[in-house]
mmCIF file of C-alpha atoms in Angstrom:
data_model
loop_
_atom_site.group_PDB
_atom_site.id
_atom_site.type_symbol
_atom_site.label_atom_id
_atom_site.label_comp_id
_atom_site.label_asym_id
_atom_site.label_seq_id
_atom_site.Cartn_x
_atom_site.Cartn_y
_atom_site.Cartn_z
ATOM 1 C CA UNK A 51 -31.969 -20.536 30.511
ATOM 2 C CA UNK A 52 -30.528 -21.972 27.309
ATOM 3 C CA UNK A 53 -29.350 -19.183 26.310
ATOM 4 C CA UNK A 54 -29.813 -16.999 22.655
ATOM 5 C CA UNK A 55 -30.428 -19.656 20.299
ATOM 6 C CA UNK A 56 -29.813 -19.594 16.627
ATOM 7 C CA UNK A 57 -30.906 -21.709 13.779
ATOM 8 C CA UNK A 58 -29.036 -23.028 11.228
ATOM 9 C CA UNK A 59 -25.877 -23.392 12.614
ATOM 10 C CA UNK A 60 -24.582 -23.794 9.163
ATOM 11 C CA UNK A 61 -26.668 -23.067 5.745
ATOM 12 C CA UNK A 62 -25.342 -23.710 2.168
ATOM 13 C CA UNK A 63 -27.032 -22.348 -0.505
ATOM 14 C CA UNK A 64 -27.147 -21.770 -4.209
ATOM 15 C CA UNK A 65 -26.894 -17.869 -5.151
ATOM 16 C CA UNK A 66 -30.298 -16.444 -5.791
ATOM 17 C CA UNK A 67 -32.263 -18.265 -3.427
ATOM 18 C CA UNK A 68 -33.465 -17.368 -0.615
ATOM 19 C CA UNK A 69 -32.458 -17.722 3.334
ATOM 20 C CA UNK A 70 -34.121 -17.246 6.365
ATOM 21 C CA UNK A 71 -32.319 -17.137 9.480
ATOM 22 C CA UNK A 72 -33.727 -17.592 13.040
ATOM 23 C CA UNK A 73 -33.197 -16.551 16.486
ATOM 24 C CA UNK A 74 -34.845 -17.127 19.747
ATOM 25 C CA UNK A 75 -34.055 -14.296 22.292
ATOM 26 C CA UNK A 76 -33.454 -15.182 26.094
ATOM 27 C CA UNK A 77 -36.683 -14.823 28.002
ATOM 28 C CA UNK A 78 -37.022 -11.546 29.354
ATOM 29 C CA UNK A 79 -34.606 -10.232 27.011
ATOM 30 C CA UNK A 80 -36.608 -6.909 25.426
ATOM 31 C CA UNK A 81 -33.490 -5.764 22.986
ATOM 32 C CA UNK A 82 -32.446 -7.780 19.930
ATOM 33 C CA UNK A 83 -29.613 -7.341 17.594
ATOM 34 C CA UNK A 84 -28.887 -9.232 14.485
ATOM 35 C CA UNK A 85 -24.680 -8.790 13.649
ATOM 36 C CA UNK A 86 -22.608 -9.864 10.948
ATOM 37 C CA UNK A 87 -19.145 -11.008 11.222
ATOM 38 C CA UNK A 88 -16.405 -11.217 8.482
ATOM 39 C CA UNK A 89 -12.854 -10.918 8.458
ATOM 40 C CA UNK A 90 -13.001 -7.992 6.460
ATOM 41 C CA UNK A 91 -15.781 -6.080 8.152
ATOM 42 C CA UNK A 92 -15.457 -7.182 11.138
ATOM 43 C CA UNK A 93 -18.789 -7.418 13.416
ATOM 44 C CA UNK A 94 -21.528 -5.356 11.784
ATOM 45 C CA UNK A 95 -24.349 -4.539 13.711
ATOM 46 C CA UNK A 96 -27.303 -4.756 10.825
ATOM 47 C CA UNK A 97 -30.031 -4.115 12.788
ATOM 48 C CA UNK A 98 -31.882 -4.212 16.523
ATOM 49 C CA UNK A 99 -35.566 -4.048 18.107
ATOM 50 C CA UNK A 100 -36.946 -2.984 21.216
ATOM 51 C CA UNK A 101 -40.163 -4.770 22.151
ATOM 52 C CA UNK A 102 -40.343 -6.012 18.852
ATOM 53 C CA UNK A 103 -39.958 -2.730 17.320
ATOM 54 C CA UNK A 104 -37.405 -2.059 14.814
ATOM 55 C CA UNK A 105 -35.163 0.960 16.487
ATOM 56 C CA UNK A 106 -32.400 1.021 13.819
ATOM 57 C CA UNK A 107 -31.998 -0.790 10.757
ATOM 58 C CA UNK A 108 -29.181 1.401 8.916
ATOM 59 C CA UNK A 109 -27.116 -1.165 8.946
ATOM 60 C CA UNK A 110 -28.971 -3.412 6.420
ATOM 61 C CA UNK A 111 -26.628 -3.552 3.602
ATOM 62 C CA UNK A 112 -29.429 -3.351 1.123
ATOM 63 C CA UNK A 113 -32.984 -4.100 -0.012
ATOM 64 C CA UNK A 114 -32.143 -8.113 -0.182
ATOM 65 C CA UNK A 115 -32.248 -8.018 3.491
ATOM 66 C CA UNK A 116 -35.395 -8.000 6.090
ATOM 67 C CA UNK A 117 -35.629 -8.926 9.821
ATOM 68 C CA UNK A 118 -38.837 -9.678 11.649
ATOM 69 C CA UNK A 119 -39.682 -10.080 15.038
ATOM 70 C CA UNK A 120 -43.574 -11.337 15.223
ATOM 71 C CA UNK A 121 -43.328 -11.808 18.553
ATOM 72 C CA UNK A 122 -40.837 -11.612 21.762
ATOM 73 C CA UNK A 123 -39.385 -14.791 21.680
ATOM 74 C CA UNK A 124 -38.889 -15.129 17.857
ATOM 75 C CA UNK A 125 -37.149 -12.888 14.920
ATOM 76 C CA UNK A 126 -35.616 -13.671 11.628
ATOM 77 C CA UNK A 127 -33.058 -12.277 9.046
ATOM 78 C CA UNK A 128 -34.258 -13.174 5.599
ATOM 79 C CA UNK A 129 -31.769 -12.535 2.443
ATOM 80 C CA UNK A 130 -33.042 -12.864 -0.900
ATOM 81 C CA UNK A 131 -32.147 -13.234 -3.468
ATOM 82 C CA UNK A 132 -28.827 -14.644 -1.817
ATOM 83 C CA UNK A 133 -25.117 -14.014 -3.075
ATOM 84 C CA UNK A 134 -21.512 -14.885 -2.431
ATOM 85 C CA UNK A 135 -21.128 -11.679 -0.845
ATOM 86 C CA UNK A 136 -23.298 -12.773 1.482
ATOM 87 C CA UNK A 137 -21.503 -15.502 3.753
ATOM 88 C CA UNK A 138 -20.548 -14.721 6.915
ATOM 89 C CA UNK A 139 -21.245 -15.635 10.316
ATOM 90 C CA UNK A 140 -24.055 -13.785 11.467
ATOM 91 C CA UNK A 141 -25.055 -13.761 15.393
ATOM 92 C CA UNK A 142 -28.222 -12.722 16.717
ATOM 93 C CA UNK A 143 -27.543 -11.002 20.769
ATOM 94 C CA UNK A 144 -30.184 -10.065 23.100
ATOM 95 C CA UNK A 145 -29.946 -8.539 26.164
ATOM 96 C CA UNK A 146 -32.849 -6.070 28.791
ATOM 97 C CA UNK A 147 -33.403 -3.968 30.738
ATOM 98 C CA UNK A 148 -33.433 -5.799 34.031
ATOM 99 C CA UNK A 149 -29.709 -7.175 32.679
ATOM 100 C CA UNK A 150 -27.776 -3.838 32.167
ATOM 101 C CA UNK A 151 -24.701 -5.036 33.802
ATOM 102 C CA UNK A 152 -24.159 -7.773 31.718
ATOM 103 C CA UNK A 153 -24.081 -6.583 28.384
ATOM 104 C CA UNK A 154 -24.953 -8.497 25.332
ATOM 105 C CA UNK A 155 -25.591 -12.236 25.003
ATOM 106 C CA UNK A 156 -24.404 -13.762 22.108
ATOM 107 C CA UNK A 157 -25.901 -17.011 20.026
ATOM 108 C CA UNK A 158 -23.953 -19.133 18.701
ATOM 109 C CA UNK A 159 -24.395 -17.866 15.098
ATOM 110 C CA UNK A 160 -25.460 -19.159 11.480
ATOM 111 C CA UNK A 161 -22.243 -19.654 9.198
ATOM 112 C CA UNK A 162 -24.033 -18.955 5.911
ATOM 113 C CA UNK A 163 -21.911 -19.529 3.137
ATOM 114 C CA UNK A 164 -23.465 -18.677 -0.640
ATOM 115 C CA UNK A 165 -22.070 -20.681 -3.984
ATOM 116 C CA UNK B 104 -20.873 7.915 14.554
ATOM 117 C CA UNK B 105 -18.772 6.793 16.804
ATOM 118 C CA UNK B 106 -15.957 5.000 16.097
ATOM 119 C CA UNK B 107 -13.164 2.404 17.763
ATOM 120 C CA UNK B 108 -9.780 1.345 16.938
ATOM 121 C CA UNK B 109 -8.272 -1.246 18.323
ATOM 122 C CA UNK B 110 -4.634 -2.072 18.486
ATOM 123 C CA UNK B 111 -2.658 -4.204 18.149
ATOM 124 C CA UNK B 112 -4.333 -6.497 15.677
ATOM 125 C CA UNK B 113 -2.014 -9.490 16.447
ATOM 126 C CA UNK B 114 -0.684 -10.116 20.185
ATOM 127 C CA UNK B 115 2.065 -13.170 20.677
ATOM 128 C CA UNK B 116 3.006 -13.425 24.590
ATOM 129 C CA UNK B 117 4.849 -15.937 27.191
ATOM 130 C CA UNK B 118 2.535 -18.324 28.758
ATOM 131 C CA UNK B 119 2.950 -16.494 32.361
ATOM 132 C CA UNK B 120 3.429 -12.709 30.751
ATOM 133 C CA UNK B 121 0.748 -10.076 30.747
ATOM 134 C CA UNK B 122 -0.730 -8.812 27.977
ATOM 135 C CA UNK B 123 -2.103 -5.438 26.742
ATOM 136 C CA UNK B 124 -4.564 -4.377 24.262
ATOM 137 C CA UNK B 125 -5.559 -1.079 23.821
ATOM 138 C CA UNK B 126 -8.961 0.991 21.878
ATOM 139 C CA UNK B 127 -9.646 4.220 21.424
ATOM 140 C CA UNK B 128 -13.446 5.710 20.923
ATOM 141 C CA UNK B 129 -14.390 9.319 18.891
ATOM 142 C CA UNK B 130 -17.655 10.206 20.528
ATOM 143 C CA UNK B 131 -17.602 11.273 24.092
ATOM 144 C CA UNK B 132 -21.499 10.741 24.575
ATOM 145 C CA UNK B 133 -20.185 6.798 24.570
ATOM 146 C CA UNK B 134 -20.097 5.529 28.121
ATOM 147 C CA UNK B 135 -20.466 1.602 28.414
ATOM 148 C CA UNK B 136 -17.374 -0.132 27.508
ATOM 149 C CA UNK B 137 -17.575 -4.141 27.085
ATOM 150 C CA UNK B 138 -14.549 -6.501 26.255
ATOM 151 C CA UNK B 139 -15.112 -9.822 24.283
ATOM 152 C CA UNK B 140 -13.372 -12.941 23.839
ATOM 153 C CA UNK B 141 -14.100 -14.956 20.759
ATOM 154 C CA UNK B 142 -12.682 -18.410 20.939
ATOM 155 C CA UNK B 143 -12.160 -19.661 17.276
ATOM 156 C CA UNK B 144 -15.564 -20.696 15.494
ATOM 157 C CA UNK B 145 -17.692 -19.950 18.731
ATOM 158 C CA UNK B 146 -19.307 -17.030 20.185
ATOM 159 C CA UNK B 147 -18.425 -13.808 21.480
ATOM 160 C CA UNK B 148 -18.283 -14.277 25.348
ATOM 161 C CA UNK B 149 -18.450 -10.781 27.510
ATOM 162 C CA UNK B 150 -15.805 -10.846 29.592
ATOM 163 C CA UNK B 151 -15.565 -7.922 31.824
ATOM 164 C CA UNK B 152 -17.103 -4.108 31.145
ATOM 165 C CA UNK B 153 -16.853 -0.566 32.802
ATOM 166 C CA UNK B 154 -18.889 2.353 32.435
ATOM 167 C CA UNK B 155 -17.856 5.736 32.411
ATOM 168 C CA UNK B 156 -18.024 6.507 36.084
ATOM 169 C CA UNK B 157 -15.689 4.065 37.145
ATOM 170 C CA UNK B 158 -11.876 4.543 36.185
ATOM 171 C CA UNK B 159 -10.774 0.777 36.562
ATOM 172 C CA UNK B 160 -12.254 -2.619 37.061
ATOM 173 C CA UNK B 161 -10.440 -5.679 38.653
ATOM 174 C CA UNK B 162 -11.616 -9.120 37.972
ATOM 175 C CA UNK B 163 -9.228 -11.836 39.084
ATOM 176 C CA UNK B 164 -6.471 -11.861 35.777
ATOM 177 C CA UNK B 165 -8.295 -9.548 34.032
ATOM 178 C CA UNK B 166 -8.708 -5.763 34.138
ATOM 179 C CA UNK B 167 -9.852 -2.658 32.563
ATOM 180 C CA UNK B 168 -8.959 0.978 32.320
ATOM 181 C CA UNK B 169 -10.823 3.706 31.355
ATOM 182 C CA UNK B 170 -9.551 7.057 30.441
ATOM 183 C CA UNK B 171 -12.484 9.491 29.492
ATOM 184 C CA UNK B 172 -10.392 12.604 28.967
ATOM 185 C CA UNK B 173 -8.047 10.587 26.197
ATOM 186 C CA UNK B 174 -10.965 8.554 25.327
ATOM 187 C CA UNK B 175 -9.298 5.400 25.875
ATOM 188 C CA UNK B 176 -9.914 2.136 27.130
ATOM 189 C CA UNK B 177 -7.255 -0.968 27.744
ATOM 190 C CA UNK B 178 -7.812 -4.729 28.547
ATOM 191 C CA UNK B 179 -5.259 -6.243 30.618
ATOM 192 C CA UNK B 180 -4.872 -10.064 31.564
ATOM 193 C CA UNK B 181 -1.937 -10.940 33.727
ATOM 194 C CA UNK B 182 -0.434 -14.322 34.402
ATOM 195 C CA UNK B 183 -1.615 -15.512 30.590
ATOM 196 C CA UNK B 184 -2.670 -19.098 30.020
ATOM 197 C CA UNK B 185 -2.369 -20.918 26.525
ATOM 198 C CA UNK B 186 -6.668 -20.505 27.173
ATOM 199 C CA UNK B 187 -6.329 -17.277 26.863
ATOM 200 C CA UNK B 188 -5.759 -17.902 23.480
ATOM 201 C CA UNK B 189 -8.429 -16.267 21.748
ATOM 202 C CA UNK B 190 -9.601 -12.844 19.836
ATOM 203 C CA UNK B 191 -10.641 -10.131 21.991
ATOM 204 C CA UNK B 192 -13.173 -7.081 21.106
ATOM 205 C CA UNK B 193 -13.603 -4.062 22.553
ATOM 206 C CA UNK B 194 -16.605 -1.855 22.130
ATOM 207 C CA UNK B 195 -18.180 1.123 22.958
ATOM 208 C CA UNK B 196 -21.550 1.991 23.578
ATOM 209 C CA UNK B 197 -24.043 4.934 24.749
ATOM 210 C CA UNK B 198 -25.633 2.386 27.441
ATOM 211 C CA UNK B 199 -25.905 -1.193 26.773
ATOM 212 C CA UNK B 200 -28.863 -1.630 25.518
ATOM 213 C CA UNK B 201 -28.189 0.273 22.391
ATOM 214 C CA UNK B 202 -26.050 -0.492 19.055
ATOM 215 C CA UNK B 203 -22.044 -1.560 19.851
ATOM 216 C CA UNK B 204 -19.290 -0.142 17.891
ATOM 217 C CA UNK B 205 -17.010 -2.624 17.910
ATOM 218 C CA UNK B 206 -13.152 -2.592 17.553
ATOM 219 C CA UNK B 207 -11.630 -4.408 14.504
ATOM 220 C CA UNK B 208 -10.353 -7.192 17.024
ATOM 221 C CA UNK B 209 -6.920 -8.327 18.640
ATOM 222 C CA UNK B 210 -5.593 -12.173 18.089
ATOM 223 C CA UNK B 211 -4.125 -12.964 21.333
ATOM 224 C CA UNK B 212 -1.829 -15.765 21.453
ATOM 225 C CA UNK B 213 -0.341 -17.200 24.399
ATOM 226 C CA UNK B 214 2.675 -19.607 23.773
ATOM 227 C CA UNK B 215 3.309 -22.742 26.574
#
């Protein structure tokens, strides 16, 4: 398996606009998280799904943030409008059932900086 | 919520010395406890876990302690390697499938 894989690995953009990040879940893999990571902060877990389902979201720092998961081998984590405040390294992690001694997987992460 | 503190934040050892790195967790529901290392700019890699009905876990250099009546955890790596360079998280967790409360991280770095 190639593992969790993330999309952009890096993404520069202009406050205000909009940014959609992507994740692909290993196969199999029925929990996903999305986390962000800053030095201040630390990792954050913003929010996770269960067979697509969104199970907790509380972490969503605010109304400029959504994640989707259409399907079980797809989700995003869309910010907009985008700003400074923003950037950070967010991961996306998946992990099942049929894998509970092997804790999370993590992707490689999107380094999103905002200007 | 529950919550984990990690200490210390910065670790500088021997190439050859063991190192120690401790976290303590609030809420005693928690009983999955998974160690990270995060090489710089990559990903966090699991590294070695324990759950709650297990008091230690050995894997080659690396080892774990769990103390449920302090509520405390504690990574150790013996014989340290300049690759063990790294930053290391611990976390706690009601089962693994569910959210991670993560410590705030420990720099490790092991001098040649």
């Amino acid at each position: 398996d190639a593992g969790v894989i993330q999309s952009p690995r890096h993404e520069v953009t202009e406050m205000g606009q909009e940014v959609t990040l992507r994740c692909k879940p290993i196969s199999g893999h029925d929990y996903l998280f999305w986390y962000r990571q800053t030095m201040m902060r630390g990792l954050e877990l913003l929010i996770y799904f269960n067979n697509n389902v969104p199970i907790d979201d509380s972490g969503m720092p605010e109304d400029r943030f959504s994640a989707k998961m259409p399907n079980a081998s797809f989700s995003t984590l869309k910010i907009q409008p985008s700003e400074p405040r923003d950037s950070a390294v967010y991961f996306c992690a998946s992990t099942g059932l049929n894998y509970a001694n092997y804790g999370y997987t993590f992707g490689s992460g999107t380094r999103l900086t905002v200007v | 919520g529950e919550n984990v503190e990690q200490h210390p934040s910065t670790l500088s050892v021997q190439e050859g010395d063991s190192a120690v790195i401790k976290c303590t967790y609030s809420d005693s529901a928690s009983n999955y406890f998974p160690w990270y290392k995060q090489e710089l700019g990559k990903r966090p890699q699991l590294i070695i876990d324990i759950r709650s009905n297990v008091g230690e876990k050995k894997d080659q250099r690396i080892a774990v302690t769990l103390n449920k009546t302090a509520k405390h955890f504690s990574l150790h790596i013996t014989e340290t390697q300049p690759e063990d360079s790294a930053v290391y998280f611990c976390a706690a967790s009601m089962n693994n499938f569910n959210k991670f409360y993560f410590g705030s991280g420990t720099k490790l770095n092991v001098k040649p």
